[in-house]
Coordinates of C-alpha atoms in Angstrom, one line a residue:
M73 CA -53.7 -15.7 36.6
A74 CA -56.8 -16.0 34.5
S75 CA -58.8 -19.2 34.5
W76 CA -61.9 -20.6 32.9
N77 CA -65.3 -19.8 34.4
S78 CA -67.1 -22.5 32.6
V79 CA -65.9 -26.1 32.0
P80 CA -68.2 -26.7 29.0
L81 CA -66.9 -23.5 27.3
E82 CA -63.3 -24.6 28.0
V83 CA -64.0 -27.9 26.4
L84 CA -65.7 -26.2 23.4
Y85 CA -62.7 -23.8 23.1
N86 CA -60.3 -26.7 22.9
V87 CA -62.5 -28.6 20.4
L88 CA -62.9 -25.6 18.1
G89 CA -59.1 -24.9 18.4
W90 CA -58.1 -28.4 17.4
L91 CA -60.7 -28.5 14.6
A92 CA -59.1 -25.4 13.2
F93 CA -55.7 -27.0 13.5
V94 CA -56.8 -30.1 11.7
S95 CA -58.6 -28.3 9.0
W96 CA -55.8 -25.8 8.4
S97 CA -53.2 -28.4 8.5
I98 CA -54.9 -30.8 6.1
S99 CA -55.5 -27.8 3.8
F100 CA -51.9 -28.0 2.7
Y101 CA -52.1 -31.5 1.4
P102 CA -54.5 -31.2 -1.6
Q103 CA -52.0 -28.9 -3.3
V104 CA -49.1 -31.1 -2.5
I105 CA -50.9 -34.2 -3.8
L106 CA -52.1 -32.3 -6.9
N107 CA -48.5 -31.3 -7.7
F108 CA -47.3 -34.9 -7.2
R109 CA -50.0 -36.4 -9.4
R110 CA -49.4 -33.9 -12.2
K111 CA -45.6 -33.8 -11.8
S112 CA -46.1 -30.1 -12.5
V113 CA -46.7 -26.9 -10.6
V114 CA -48.0 -24.9 -13.5
G115 CA -51.0 -22.9 -12.3
L116 CA -49.7 -22.6 -8.7
N117 CA -48.3 -19.1 -8.3
F118 CA -44.8 -19.2 -6.9
D119 CA -45.1 -15.7 -5.3
F120 CA -48.0 -17.1 -3.3
V121 CA -45.8 -19.9 -1.9
V122 CA -42.8 -17.7 -1.1
L123 CA -44.9 -15.1 0.6
N124 CA -46.7 -17.8 2.5
L125 CA -43.4 -19.2 3.9
T126 CA -42.6 -15.8 5.3
K127 CA -46.1 -15.4 6.7
H128 CA -46.0 -18.8 8.5
S129 CA -42.4 -18.4 9.7
S130 CA -43.2 -15.1 11.3
Y131 CA -46.5 -16.5 12.8
L132 CA -44.6 -19.4 14.3
I133 CA -42.1 -17.0 16.0
Y134 CA -45.0 -15.1 17.4
N135 CA -47.1 -18.1 18.6
A136 CA -44.1 -19.9 20.1
S137 CA -42.9 -16.8 21.9
M138 CA -46.3 -15.9 23.3
F139 CA -47.0 -19.5 24.3
F140 CA -43.6 -20.5 25.9
S141 CA -41.9 -17.2 27.0
S142 CA -42.7 -16.2 30.5
A143 CA -41.2 -12.7 29.8
V144 CA -43.6 -12.1 27.0
Q145 CA -46.5 -13.3 29.0
R146 CA -45.6 -11.0 31.9
Q147 CA -45.5 -8.0 29.6
Y148 CA -48.8 -9.1 28.1
H149 CA -50.5 -9.3 31.5
H150 CA -48.9 -6.0 32.5
R151 CA -50.5 -4.4 29.4
Y152 CA -53.9 -6.0 29.3
G153 CA -54.4 -7.1 32.9
K154 CA -53.5 -10.2 35.0
N155 CA -57.0 -11.6 34.6
E156 CA -56.7 -11.8 30.8
M157 CA -55.8 -15.2 29.3
I158 CA -52.9 -15.6 26.9
P159 CA -54.5 -15.4 23.4
V160 CA -52.4 -18.2 21.9
A161 CA -53.2 -21.9 22.4
A162 CA -51.2 -25.1 21.9
N163 CA -53.1 -25.7 18.6
D164 CA -51.8 -22.3 17.3
V165 CA -48.2 -23.4 17.9
A166 CA -48.8 -26.8 16.4
F167 CA -50.4 -25.3 13.3
S168 CA -47.6 -22.8 12.7
T169 CA -45.0 -25.5 12.9
H170 CA -46.8 -27.8 10.5
A171 CA -47.5 -24.9 8.1
V172 CA -43.8 -23.9 7.9
L173 CA -42.8 -27.5 7.1
L174 CA -45.5 -28.1 4.5
T175 CA -44.9 -24.7 2.8
A176 CA -41.2 -25.5 2.6
F177 CA -42.0 -28.9 1.1
T178 CA -44.2 -27.2 -1.5
L179 CA -41.2 -25.0 -2.5
F180 CA -39.2 -28.2 -2.8
Q181 CA -41.8 -29.5 -5.3
I182 CA -41.5 -26.3 -7.2
S183 CA -37.8 -26.9 -7.6
I184 CA -38.2 -30.5 -9.0
Y185 CA -41.5 -30.5 -11.0
D186 CA -42.4 -28.9 -14.4
R187 CA -42.6 -25.2 -13.9
G188 CA -43.4 -24.1 -17.5
N189 CA -42.1 -20.5 -17.8
Q190 CA -43.1 -19.6 -14.3
K191 CA -40.7 -18.1 -11.7
V192 CA -40.7 -16.1 -8.5
S193 CA -41.2 -12.4 -9.5
K194 CA -38.7 -9.7 -8.5
T195 CA -41.6 -8.0 -6.7
A196 CA -42.1 -10.9 -4.4
I197 CA -38.4 -11.2 -3.7
A198 CA -38.3 -7.5 -2.9
I199 CA -41.3 -7.7 -0.6
V200 CA -39.8 -10.6 1.4
S201 CA -36.4 -8.9 1.6
V202 CA -37.9 -5.6 2.9
A203 CA -40.1 -7.6 5.4
W204 CA -37.3 -9.5 7.0
L205 CA -35.0 -6.4 7.0
S206 CA -37.7 -4.5 8.8
V207 CA -38.0 -7.2 11.4
A208 CA -34.2 -7.3 11.9
V209 CA -34.3 -3.5 12.6
C210 CA -37.1 -4.1 15.2
V211 CA -35.0 -6.9 16.8
F212 CA -31.7 -5.2 17.1
V213 CA -32.6 -1.5 17.3
V214 CA -35.6 -1.6 19.7
G215 CA -36.5 -5.1 20.9
I216 CA -33.3 -6.4 22.4
P217 CA -31.8 -3.1 23.8
K218 CA -35.1 -2.1 25.5
H219 CA -36.3 -5.6 26.4
S220 CA -39.6 -4.9 24.7
W221 CA -40.4 -8.5 24.2
L222 CA -44.1 -8.1 23.7
W223 CA -43.7 -5.3 21.3
L224 CA -41.1 -7.4 19.4
V225 CA -43.2 -10.5 19.0
S226 CA -46.0 -8.2 18.0
C227 CA -43.8 -7.0 15.1
F228 CA -43.7 -10.6 13.9
N229 CA -47.5 -10.8 14.3
G230 CA -47.8 -7.7 12.2
L231 CA -45.5 -9.1 9.6
Q232 CA -47.7 -12.3 9.3
V233 CA -50.8 -10.1 8.9
A234 CA -49.1 -8.1 6.1
M235 CA -48.0 -11.3 4.4
T236 CA -51.5 -12.8 4.7
V237 CA -53.0 -9.8 2.9
T238 CA -50.3 -9.8 0.3
K239 CA -49.8 -13.5 -0.4
Y240 CA -53.3 -14.2 -1.9
I241 CA -53.2 -11.4 -4.5
P242 CA -50.7 -13.0 -7.0
Q243 CA -52.8 -16.2 -7.1
A244 CA -56.1 -14.3 -7.5
V245 CA -54.6 -12.2 -10.3
M246 CA -53.1 -15.3 -12.0
N247 CA -56.5 -17.0 -12.0
F248 CA -58.1 -13.9 -13.4
R249 CA -55.5 -13.6 -16.2
R250 CA -55.7 -17.3 -17.1
K251 CA -59.5 -17.4 -16.7
S252 CA -58.8 -20.8 -15.0
T253 CA -58.0 -22.3 -11.6
I254 CA -56.5 -25.5 -13.0
G255 CA -53.3 -26.3 -11.1
F256 CA -54.6 -24.5 -7.9
S257 CA -56.3 -26.9 -5.5
I258 CA -59.8 -25.8 -4.4
G259 CA -59.6 -28.4 -1.6
N260 CA -57.0 -26.2 0.1
I261 CA -59.4 -23.3 0.0
L262 CA -62.4 -25.1 1.4
L263 CA -60.4 -26.5 4.3
D264 CA -58.9 -23.1 4.9
L265 CA -62.3 -21.5 5.0
F266 CA -63.5 -24.0 7.6
G267 CA -60.4 -23.4 9.7
G268 CA -60.9 -19.7 9.6
L269 CA -64.5 -20.0 10.8
T270 CA -63.7 -22.4 13.6
N271 CA -60.7 -20.2 14.6
Y272 CA -63.1 -17.3 15.0
G273 CA -65.5 -19.5 17.0
Q274 CA -62.6 -20.5 19.4
M275 CA -61.8 -16.8 20.0
A276 CA -65.5 -15.9 20.6
V277 CA -65.9 -18.8 23.1
Q278 CA -62.9 -17.5 25.1
S279 CA -64.3 -13.9 25.0
I280 CA -67.7 -15.1 26.2
D281 CA -66.3 -17.0 29.1
Q282 CA -64.0 -14.2 30.2
H283 CA -66.6 -11.5 29.6
S284 CA -63.9 -9.6 27.7
W285 CA -63.1 -8.9 24.0
V286 CA -59.4 -8.3 24.7
N287 CA -58.8 -11.7 23.2
F288 CA -59.6 -10.2 19.8
Y289 CA -57.6 -6.9 19.9
G290 CA -54.9 -8.3 22.2
N291 CA -54.1 -10.8 19.4
I292 CA -55.1 -8.6 16.4
G293 CA -52.9 -10.8 14.1
K294 CA -55.0 -13.9 14.7
T295 CA -58.2 -11.9 14.3
L296 CA -57.1 -10.4 11.0
L297 CA -55.6 -13.7 9.8
S298 CA -59.0 -15.3 9.9
L299 CA -60.8 -12.3 8.5
V300 CA -58.5 -11.9 5.5
S301 CA -58.3 -15.7 4.9
I302 CA -62.1 -16.0 4.8
F303 CA -62.4 -13.0 2.4
F304 CA -59.9 -14.5 -0.1
D305 CA -61.2 -18.1 0.4
I306 CA -64.7 -16.8 -0.7
L307 CA -63.1 -15.0 -3.7
F308 CA -61.3 -18.2 -4.8
I309 CA -64.4 -20.3 -4.4
V310 CA -66.3 -17.8 -6.7
Q311 CA -63.4 -18.0 -9.2
H312 CA -63.4 -21.8 -9.2
Y313 CA -67.1 -22.6 -9.2
V314 CA -68.7 -19.5 -10.8
L315 CA -66.3 -17.4 -12.9
Y316 CA -64.0 -20.0 -14.3
P317 CA -65.6 -23.5 -13.9
S318 CA -63.7 -26.2 -15.8
R319 CA -64.0 -29.8 -16.6
K320 CA -62.1 -32.4 -14.6
E321 CA -58.4 -32.3 -15.7
V322 CA -57.0 -35.5 -17.1
F323 CA -53.4 -36.2 -16.1
Y324 CA -51.1 -37.1 -18.9
P325 CA -47.3 -36.9 -19.0
N326 CA -47.5 -33.9 -21.3
F327 CA -50.7 -32.0 -21.0
D328 CA -51.6 -28.7 -22.6
V329 CA -52.0 -25.9 -20.0
E330 CA -51.8 -22.2 -20.9
E331 CA -48.6 -20.9 -19.4
P332 CA -49.5 -18.3 -16.7
R333 CA -47.6 -15.1 -16.1
D334 CA -46.2 -14.0 -12.8
I335 CA -47.2 -11.0 -10.6
E336 CA -45.3 -8.6 -12.9
G337 CA -47.2 -9.8 -15.9
R338 CA -44.4 -11.7 -17.7

């Protein structure tokens, strides 16, 4: 079994991992608090939230399986070598669990607060349906019959990567159409960016200690997750501070906000 060569690097790895966990976990709360204060979810794209729930659910299945399942770990070591460390840490499992709960709570807020004329688009519903149907095929046609557990959990990892790429697009398009980011919390984005950077740092520390970069391509989902998140975080920061800067919003029971359209342009 693989072990750490350097105690300081092991400590740094854990510190960076839990910093990413704290930052990513806290990043959910600015949007939740903003929704609560405004008693409105106008400006928050519902497609983003629905796709995000699918993303985090699939990522939780991957992380939990990789971290707890001895069968998955055996197949991982058989493929990448017994000296390679499992590319999922406890903070990954903790983050995924928290993310699923907070995203589900945000959906609950959408159901009870003022939505204007916004709704989940048919496109988003179709994407989610196809995604879970594809995973079901992987589970029952290949994964279970052939006991290909590593391949199977990698399917969930691939799904979360696809959802990560897809989920940001509706919000970015909505901001562009409205020429405003009001209703979408920038605090979420700043914390998400910090989490992505510390996550990359954690992976780099493990690779340096092990003198191997298998950690990056052995868990390509985690690598792409950070890369895509950082790209869109920078895009949202540019939209908020450069392209569509706005005065501080004053919260009234009935405030005037331009009603946004969904991903299909309605």
